[in-house]
Amino acid sequence: MNLLAPLNYKKNKAEETKIEGALVGILGSKGGTGATTLAVNLAADFSRSISRGSQVCLVDANLQQPDAALYLNSRPENTLCELLSRSANLEVQTIEACKIPVGSGQNLRLISPPVDGSAATHQDKDELSTCLPQVAKTSSITIVDLPRRLEKSLVMLLDQCQFVVLVVEPNVASIAAAKRWLEVFNDLEYSDTKIILAANRLGSKAKLLETQLSNSFERHSIFKIPNAFKAIETSQIEGIALADFNPKDPYTKAINAISLELLRRIKQSARTIDLEEE
Ligand SMILES: Nc1ncnc2c1ncn2[C@@H]1O[C@H](COP(=O)(O)OP(=O)(O)O)[C@@H](O)[C@H]1O
Ligand SMILES: [Mg+2]
């Protein structure tokens, strides 16, 4: 008798599980580390690899400085504000109406605050965490470009994220800031597997700092992203994610490694839930 058969059966069945409602947050350890660029490219990369008929949504939660729409050359008409002002009773149609199709494929959407930053003075950012789970339910994967100010509204968003990608650069201030964020995550009792580190803009002359960066975060998975100034500049001027603009660029390949790992973890946790429910 093959004792492993029932387990294998469960595993195969679960491997077919469709990804639904996954929520991934992108957090810059400091301003300018490349969090929004990563969020935009990760969303574009997911939308390329995910099955047809599935949707990826990028939510820019930076009410004061929403940059994702700029990088994607998009001018939202219906904005995140419509969702924040109705937050408790969102209808699927209202959410869909605020999604802007972006990218070269059919399945990437953006929800952005108005690009003039007016949402910061007119909206209550605590409502973000009321909206987000409802928004996430309407896509396979939702990527949230998180604000950086450590306050209750951010903690509520972080709690809702299944995974958080923390972006760090090889400079003293960014490494110190990333360590502080890891302390915060520790206080919030997040598991190490919830956090992925993305070391951005590697390959410069700051070799000592790159080594220090690699050695500083041994407990966490750390993904390396090369400096890609020219390629990113060109893609941003064109208003197209580099992952769409040049799938073979080393930056895109590094983003692809992160999206594969996230997909693996998302599927793994879906499998665990499936098995627990059976
Ligand atoms: N890997 C990289 N190589 C070169 N430039 C980068 C890289 N990642 C981001 N940038 C640039 O750094 C600047 C800040 O990036 P952004 O994503 O807006 O940072 P943040 O959202 O963390 O404030 C942008 O001009 C962007 O083009
Ligand atoms: Mg940003």
PDB file of C-alpha atoms in Angstrom, residues 56-263:
ATOM      1  CA  VAL A  56      -2.981  42.201 -10.580  1.00  0.00           C
ATOM      2  CA  CYS A  57      -3.726  45.515  -8.884  1.00  0.00           C
ATOM      3  CA  LEU A  58      -1.221  48.113  -7.706  1.00  0.00           C
ATOM      4  CA  VAL A  59      -2.524  50.399  -4.962  1.00  0.00           C
ATOM      5  CA  ASP A  60      -0.566  53.553  -4.243  1.00  0.00           C
ATOM      6  CA  ALA A  61      -1.205  54.294  -0.574  1.00  0.00           C
ATOM      7  CA  ASN A  62       0.975  57.430  -0.545  1.00  0.00           C
ATOM      8  CA  LEU A  63      -1.713  60.085  -0.283  1.00  0.00           C
ATOM      9  CA  GLN A  64       0.716  63.001  -0.291  1.00  0.00           C
ATOM     10  CA  GLN A  65       3.243  61.817  -2.849  1.00  0.00           C
ATOM     11  CA  PRO A  66       1.677  59.308  -5.205  1.00  0.00           C
ATOM     12  CA  ASP A  67       4.421  58.517  -7.712  1.00  0.00           C
ATOM     13  CA  ALA A  68       3.252  55.219  -9.240  1.00  0.00           C
ATOM     14  CA  ALA A  69       0.819  57.007 -11.599  1.00  0.00           C
ATOM     15  CA  LEU A  70       3.667  59.267 -12.739  1.00  0.00           C
ATOM     16  CA  TYR A  71       5.958  56.310 -13.447  1.00  0.00           C
ATOM     17  CA  LEU A  72       3.151  54.675 -15.449  1.00  0.00           C
ATOM     18  CA  ASN A  73       2.154  57.881 -17.238  1.00  0.00           C
ATOM     19  CA  SER A  74      -1.354  57.600 -15.891  1.00  0.00           C
ATOM     20  CA  ARG A  75      -3.775  60.327 -14.820  1.00  0.00           C
ATOM     21  CA  PRO A  76      -6.461  58.781 -12.618  1.00  0.00           C
ATOM     22  CA  GLU A  77      -9.980  60.242 -12.929  1.00  0.00           C
ATOM     23  CA  ASN A  78     -11.705  58.092 -10.350  1.00  0.00           C
ATOM     24  CA  THR A  79      -9.202  57.881  -7.553  1.00  0.00           C
ATOM     25  CA  LEU A  80      -8.509  56.143  -4.263  1.00  0.00           C
ATOM     26  CA  CYS A  81     -10.413  59.070  -2.678  1.00  0.00           C
ATOM     27  CA  GLU A  82     -13.728  57.653  -3.946  1.00  0.00           C
ATOM     28  CA  LEU A  83     -12.931  54.477  -2.014  1.00  0.00           C
ATOM     29  CA  LEU A  84     -11.700  56.212   1.136  1.00  0.00           C
ATOM     30  CA  SER A  85     -14.806  58.362   1.395  1.00  0.00           C
ATOM     31  CA  ARG A  86     -17.145  55.337   1.110  1.00  0.00           C
ATOM     32  CA  SER A  87     -14.793  52.942   2.853  1.00  0.00           C
ATOM     33  CA  ALA A  88     -17.171  50.871   4.987  1.00  0.00           C
ATOM     34  CA  ASN A  89     -19.637  49.936   2.235  1.00  0.00           C
ATOM     35  CA  LEU A  90     -17.649  49.510  -0.928  1.00  0.00           C
ATOM     36  CA  GLU A  91     -19.395  47.932  -3.836  1.00  0.00           C
ATOM     37  CA  VAL A  92     -17.363  45.902  -6.304  1.00  0.00           C
ATOM     38  CA  GLN A  93     -18.472  48.261  -9.115  1.00  0.00           C
ATOM     39  CA  THR A  94     -17.100  51.258  -7.192  1.00  0.00           C
ATOM     40  CA  ILE A  95     -13.760  49.500  -6.713  1.00  0.00           C
ATOM     41  CA  GLU A  96     -13.607  48.459 -10.380  1.00  0.00           C
ATOM     42  CA  ALA A  97     -14.422  52.021 -11.475  1.00  0.00           C
ATOM     43  CA  CYS A  98     -11.357  53.292  -9.607  1.00  0.00           C
ATOM     44  CA  LYS A  99      -8.995  50.833 -11.309  1.00  0.00           C
ATOM     45  CA  ILE A 100      -7.049  52.270 -14.224  1.00  0.00           C
ATOM     46  CA  PRO A 101      -5.782  49.799 -16.832  1.00  0.00           C
ATOM     47  CA  VAL A 102      -1.992  50.214 -17.063  1.00  0.00           C
ATOM     48  CA  GLY A 103       0.836  48.304 -18.732  1.00  0.00           C
ATOM     49  CA  SER A 104       0.984  46.465 -22.027  1.00  0.00           C
ATOM     50  CA  GLY A 105      -1.105  43.424 -21.024  1.00  0.00           C
ATOM     51  CA  GLN A 106      -4.787  43.112 -20.199  1.00  0.00           C
ATOM     52  CA  ASN A 107      -4.576  42.349 -16.523  1.00  0.00           C
ATOM     53  CA  LEU A 108      -2.725  45.110 -14.655  1.00  0.00           C
ATOM     54  CA  ARG A 109      -4.669  47.842 -12.839  1.00  0.00           C
ATOM     55  CA  LEU A 110      -3.666  50.859 -10.772  1.00  0.00           C
ATOM     56  CA  ILE A 111      -5.578  52.552  -7.969  1.00  0.00           C
ATOM     57  CA  SER A 112      -4.000  55.889  -7.190  1.00  0.00           C
ATOM     58  CA  PRO A 113      -4.778  58.976  -5.136  1.00  0.00           C
ATOM     59  CA  PRO A 114      -4.998  62.196  -7.181  1.00  0.00           C
ATOM     60  CA  VAL A 115      -1.483  63.018  -8.372  1.00  0.00           C
ATOM     61  CA  ASP A 116      -1.715  66.578  -6.959  1.00  0.00           C
ATOM     62  CA  GLY A 117      -1.446  65.105  -3.441  1.00  0.00           C
ATOM     63  CA  SER A 118      -4.753  66.662  -2.319  1.00  0.00           C
ATOM     64  CA  ALA A 119      -5.867  63.369  -0.715  1.00  0.00           C
ATOM     65  CA  ALA A 120      -3.401  63.992   2.114  1.00  0.00           C
ATOM     66  CA  THR A 121      -5.382  66.986   3.364  1.00  0.00           C
ATOM     67  CA  HIS A 122      -8.871  65.787   2.458  1.00  0.00           C
ATOM     68  CA  GLN A 123      -8.900  62.121   3.406  1.00  0.00           C
ATOM     69  CA  ASP A 124      -8.591  60.137   6.609  1.00  0.00           C
ATOM     70  CA  LYS A 125      -5.721  57.706   6.071  1.00  0.00           C
ATOM     71  CA  ASP A 126      -7.092  55.334   8.719  1.00  0.00           C
ATOM     72  CA  GLU A 127      -9.738  54.484   6.111  1.00  0.00           C
ATOM     73  CA  LEU A 128      -7.028  52.880   3.950  1.00  0.00           C
ATOM     74  CA  SER A 129      -7.095  49.779   6.111  1.00  0.00           C
ATOM     75  CA  THR A 130     -10.892  49.597   5.886  1.00  0.00           C
ATOM     76  CA  CYS A 131     -10.718  49.704   2.069  1.00  0.00           C
ATOM     77  CA  LEU A 132      -7.698  47.553   1.387  1.00  0.00           C
ATOM     78  CA  PRO A 133      -9.074  44.094   2.262  1.00  0.00           C
ATOM     79  CA  GLN A 134     -12.172  44.831   0.141  1.00  0.00           C
ATOM     80  CA  VAL A 135      -9.969  45.962  -2.766  1.00  0.00           C
ATOM     81  CA  ALA A 136      -7.690  42.926  -2.397  1.00  0.00           C
ATOM     82  CA  LYS A 137     -10.655  40.562  -2.749  1.00  0.00           C
ATOM     83  CA  THR A 138     -11.243  41.826  -6.301  1.00  0.00           C
ATOM     84  CA  SER A 139      -7.814  40.752  -7.678  1.00  0.00           C
ATOM     85  CA  SER A 140      -5.532  37.752  -7.609  1.00  0.00           C
ATOM     86  CA  ILE A 141      -2.634  39.781  -6.264  1.00  0.00           C
ATOM     87  CA  THR A 142      -2.639  43.313  -4.881  1.00  0.00           C
ATOM     88  CA  ILE A 143       0.632  45.178  -4.442  1.00  0.00           C
ATOM     89  CA  VAL A 144       0.502  48.140  -2.062  1.00  0.00           C
ATOM     90  CA  ASP A 145       3.086  50.889  -2.274  1.00  0.00           C
ATOM     91  CA  LEU A 146       3.106  51.717   1.443  1.00  0.00           C
ATOM     92  CA  PRO A 147       3.693  55.110   3.050  1.00  0.00           C
ATOM     93  CA  ARG A 148       6.720  55.227   5.363  1.00  0.00           C
ATOM     94  CA  ARG A 149       5.505  57.182   8.360  1.00  0.00           C
ATOM     95  CA  LEU A 150       5.299  54.825  11.327  1.00  0.00           C
ATOM     96  CA  GLU A 151       1.849  55.434  12.792  1.00  0.00           C
ATOM     97  CA  LYS A 152      -1.313  53.507  13.555  1.00  0.00           C
ATOM     98  CA  SER A 153      -2.660  53.711  10.003  1.00  0.00           C
ATOM     99  CA  LEU A 154       0.536  52.139   8.615  1.00  0.00           C
ATOM    100  CA  VAL A 155       0.597  49.388  11.251  1.00  0.00           C
ATOM    101  CA  MET A 156      -2.970  48.476  10.288  1.00  0.00           C
ATOM    102  CA  LEU A 157      -1.905  48.196   6.637  1.00  0.00           C
ATOM    103  CA  LEU A 158       1.207  46.186   7.506  1.00  0.00           C
ATOM    104  CA  ASP A 159      -0.929  43.794   9.572  1.00  0.00           C
ATOM    105  CA  GLN A 160      -3.138  43.191   6.538  1.00  0.00           C
ATOM    106  CA  CYS A 161      -0.237  42.420   4.197  1.00  0.00           C
ATOM    107  CA  GLN A 162       0.525  38.747   3.765  1.00  0.00           C
ATOM    108  CA  PHE A 163       4.102  39.644   2.807  1.00  0.00           C
ATOM    109  CA  VAL A 164       6.153  42.827   3.073  1.00  0.00           C
ATOM    110  CA  VAL A 165       9.093  43.641   0.816  1.00  0.00           C
ATOM    111  CA  LEU A 166      11.432  46.021   2.656  1.00  0.00           C
ATOM    112  CA  VAL A 167      13.663  47.988   0.284  1.00  0.00           C
ATOM    113  CA  VAL A 168      17.159  48.834   1.484  1.00  0.00           C
ATOM    114  CA  GLU A 169      20.118  50.488  -0.244  1.00  0.00           C
ATOM    115  CA  PRO A 170      23.831  50.077   0.421  1.00  0.00           C
ATOM    116  CA  ASN A 171      24.246  53.254   2.418  1.00  0.00           C
ATOM    117  CA  VAL A 172      24.705  53.713   6.162  1.00  0.00           C
ATOM    118  CA  ALA A 173      21.397  55.494   6.746  1.00  0.00           C
ATOM    119  CA  SER A 174      19.300  53.023   4.763  1.00  0.00           C
ATOM    120  CA  ILE A 175      20.898  49.981   6.433  1.00  0.00           C
ATOM    121  CA  ALA A 176      20.257  51.545   9.873  1.00  0.00           C
ATOM    122  CA  ALA A 177      16.671  52.371   8.869  1.00  0.00           C
ATOM    123  CA  ALA A 178      16.055  48.797   7.664  1.00  0.00           C
ATOM    124  CA  LYS A 179      17.336  47.457  10.994  1.00  0.00           C
ATOM    125  CA  ARG A 180      14.880  49.753  12.796  1.00  0.00           C
ATOM    126  CA  TRP A 181      12.019  48.460  10.632  1.00  0.00           C
ATOM    127  CA  LEU A 182      12.980  44.871  11.453  1.00  0.00           C
ATOM    128  CA  GLU A 183      12.805  45.787  15.162  1.00  0.00           C
ATOM    129  CA  VAL A 184       9.327  47.181  14.555  1.00  0.00           C
ATOM    130  CA  PHE A 185       8.288  43.973  12.743  1.00  0.00           C
ATOM    131  CA  ASN A 186       9.695  41.992  15.637  1.00  0.00           C
ATOM    132  CA  ASP A 187       7.639  44.045  18.111  1.00  0.00           C
ATOM    133  CA  LEU A 188       4.598  43.440  15.940  1.00  0.00           C
ATOM    134  CA  GLU A 189       5.420  39.707  16.155  1.00  0.00           C
ATOM    135  CA  TYR A 190       5.591  39.210  12.394  1.00  0.00           C
ATOM    136  CA  SER A 191       7.206  35.964  11.309  1.00  0.00           C
ATOM    137  CA  ASP A 192      10.533  36.180   9.456  1.00  0.00           C
ATOM    138  CA  THR A 193       8.861  34.612   6.422  1.00  0.00           C
ATOM    139  CA  LYS A 194       6.460  37.549   6.145  1.00  0.00           C
ATOM    140  CA  ILE A 195       9.403  39.812   5.331  1.00  0.00           C
ATOM    141  CA  ILE A 196      11.559  39.839   2.207  1.00  0.00           C
ATOM    142  CA  LEU A 197      14.463  42.233   1.898  1.00  0.00           C
ATOM    143  CA  ALA A 198      15.248  43.815  -1.449  1.00  0.00           C
ATOM    144  CA  ALA A 199      18.752  45.310  -1.622  1.00  0.00           C
ATOM    145  CA  ASN A 200      18.402  47.918  -4.350  1.00  0.00           C
ATOM    146  CA  ARG A 201      20.952  49.719  -6.505  1.00  0.00           C
ATOM    147  CA  LEU A 202      23.806  47.266  -5.998  1.00  0.00           C
ATOM    148  CA  GLY A 203      26.904  47.217  -8.177  1.00  0.00           C
ATOM    149  CA  SER A 204      28.270  50.648  -7.378  1.00  0.00           C
ATOM    150  CA  LYS A 205      31.673  51.307  -5.819  1.00  0.00           C
ATOM    151  CA  ALA A 206      30.275  50.978  -2.286  1.00  0.00           C
ATOM    152  CA  LYS A 207      31.542  47.384  -1.974  1.00  0.00           C
ATOM    153  CA  LEU A 208      32.159  47.558   1.775  1.00  0.00           C
ATOM    154  CA  LEU A 209      28.629  48.731   2.379  1.00  0.00           C
ATOM    155  CA  GLU A 210      27.239  46.038   0.086  1.00  0.00           C
ATOM    156  CA  THR A 211      29.068  43.429   2.146  1.00  0.00           C
ATOM    157  CA  GLN A 212      27.833  45.057   5.353  1.00  0.00           C
ATOM    158  CA  LEU A 213      24.310  44.998   3.959  1.00  0.00           C
ATOM    159  CA  SER A 214      24.505  41.291   3.090  1.00  0.00           C
ATOM    160  CA  ASN A 215      25.910  40.454   6.534  1.00  0.00           C
ATOM    161  CA  SER A 216      23.397  42.564   8.456  1.00  0.00           C
ATOM    162  CA  PHE A 217      20.239  40.681   7.642  1.00  0.00           C
ATOM    163  CA  GLU A 218      21.153  37.026   7.900  1.00  0.00           C
ATOM    164  CA  ARG A 219      17.781  35.916   9.288  1.00  0.00           C
ATOM    165  CA  HIS A 220      15.884  37.164   6.255  1.00  0.00           C
ATOM    166  CA  SER A 221      15.787  36.325   2.566  1.00  0.00           C
ATOM    167  CA  ILE A 222      17.599  39.095   0.770  1.00  0.00           C
ATOM    168  CA  PHE A 223      17.219  39.719  -2.960  1.00  0.00           C
ATOM    169  CA  LYS A 224      19.763  41.746  -4.864  1.00  0.00           C
ATOM    170  CA  ILE A 225      18.695  44.349  -7.404  1.00  0.00           C
ATOM    171  CA  PRO A 226      21.305  46.007  -9.611  1.00  0.00           C
ATOM    172  CA  ASN A 227      21.787  49.683 -10.215  1.00  0.00           C
ATOM    173  CA  ALA A 228      19.902  50.387 -13.418  1.00  0.00           C
ATOM    174  CA  PHE A 229      19.883  54.147 -13.628  1.00  0.00           C
ATOM    175  CA  LYS A 230      19.808  54.490 -17.403  1.00  0.00           C
ATOM    176  CA  ALA A 231      17.248  51.747 -18.099  1.00  0.00           C
ATOM    177  CA  ILE A 232      14.879  52.942 -15.344  1.00  0.00           C
ATOM    178  CA  GLU A 233      15.222  56.568 -16.429  1.00  0.00           C
ATOM    179  CA  THR A 234      14.272  55.636 -20.004  1.00  0.00           C
ATOM    180  CA  SER A 235      11.305  53.503 -18.918  1.00  0.00           C
ATOM    181  CA  GLN A 236      10.032  56.237 -16.581  1.00  0.00           C
ATOM    182  CA  ILE A 237      10.238  58.846 -19.331  1.00  0.00           C
ATOM    183  CA  GLU A 238       8.233  56.475 -21.544  1.00  0.00           C
ATOM    184  CA  GLY A 239       5.793  55.854 -18.671  1.00  0.00           C
ATOM    185  CA  ILE A 240       6.182  52.071 -18.947  1.00  0.00           C
ATOM    186  CA  ALA A 241       7.437  49.728 -16.215  1.00  0.00           C
ATOM    187  CA  LEU A 242      10.931  48.470 -17.071  1.00  0.00           C
ATOM    188  CA  ALA A 243       9.613  44.902 -16.576  1.00  0.00           C
ATOM    189  CA  ASP A 244       7.340  45.599 -19.574  1.00  0.00           C
ATOM    190  CA  PHE A 245       9.728  47.830 -21.480  1.00  0.00           C
ATOM    191  CA  ASN A 246      12.674  45.459 -21.338  1.00  0.00           C
ATOM    192  CA  PRO A 247      11.990  41.974 -19.924  1.00  0.00           C
ATOM    193  CA  LYS A 248      15.652  41.010 -20.476  1.00  0.00           C
ATOM    194  CA  ASP A 249      17.184  43.888 -18.490  1.00  0.00           C
ATOM    195  CA  PRO A 250      19.141  42.714 -15.389  1.00  0.00           C
ATOM    196  CA  TYR A 251      16.829  44.892 -13.233  1.00  0.00           C
ATOM    197  CA  THR A 252      13.785  43.044 -14.625  1.00  0.00           C
ATOM    198  CA  LYS A 253      15.456  39.681 -14.012  1.00  0.00           C
ATOM    199  CA  ALA A 254      16.097  40.644 -10.374  1.00  0.00           C
ATOM    200  CA  ILE A 255      12.450  41.686  -9.971  1.00  0.00           C
ATOM    201  CA  ASN A 256      11.399  38.402 -11.546  1.00  0.00           C
ATOM    202  CA  ALA A 257      13.332  36.470  -8.885  1.00  0.00           C
ATOM    203  CA  ILE A 258      11.390  38.353  -6.167  1.00  0.00           C
ATOM    204  CA  SER A 259       8.025  37.769  -7.841  1.00  0.00           C
ATOM    205  CA  LEU A 260       8.770  34.039  -8.214  1.00  0.00           C
ATOM    206  CA  GLU A 261       9.642  33.774  -4.531  1.00  0.00           C
ATOM    207  CA  LEU A 262       6.504  35.685  -3.549  1.00  0.00           C
ATOM    208  CA  LEU A 263       4.370  33.452  -5.778  1.00  0.00           C
TER     209      LEU A 263
END
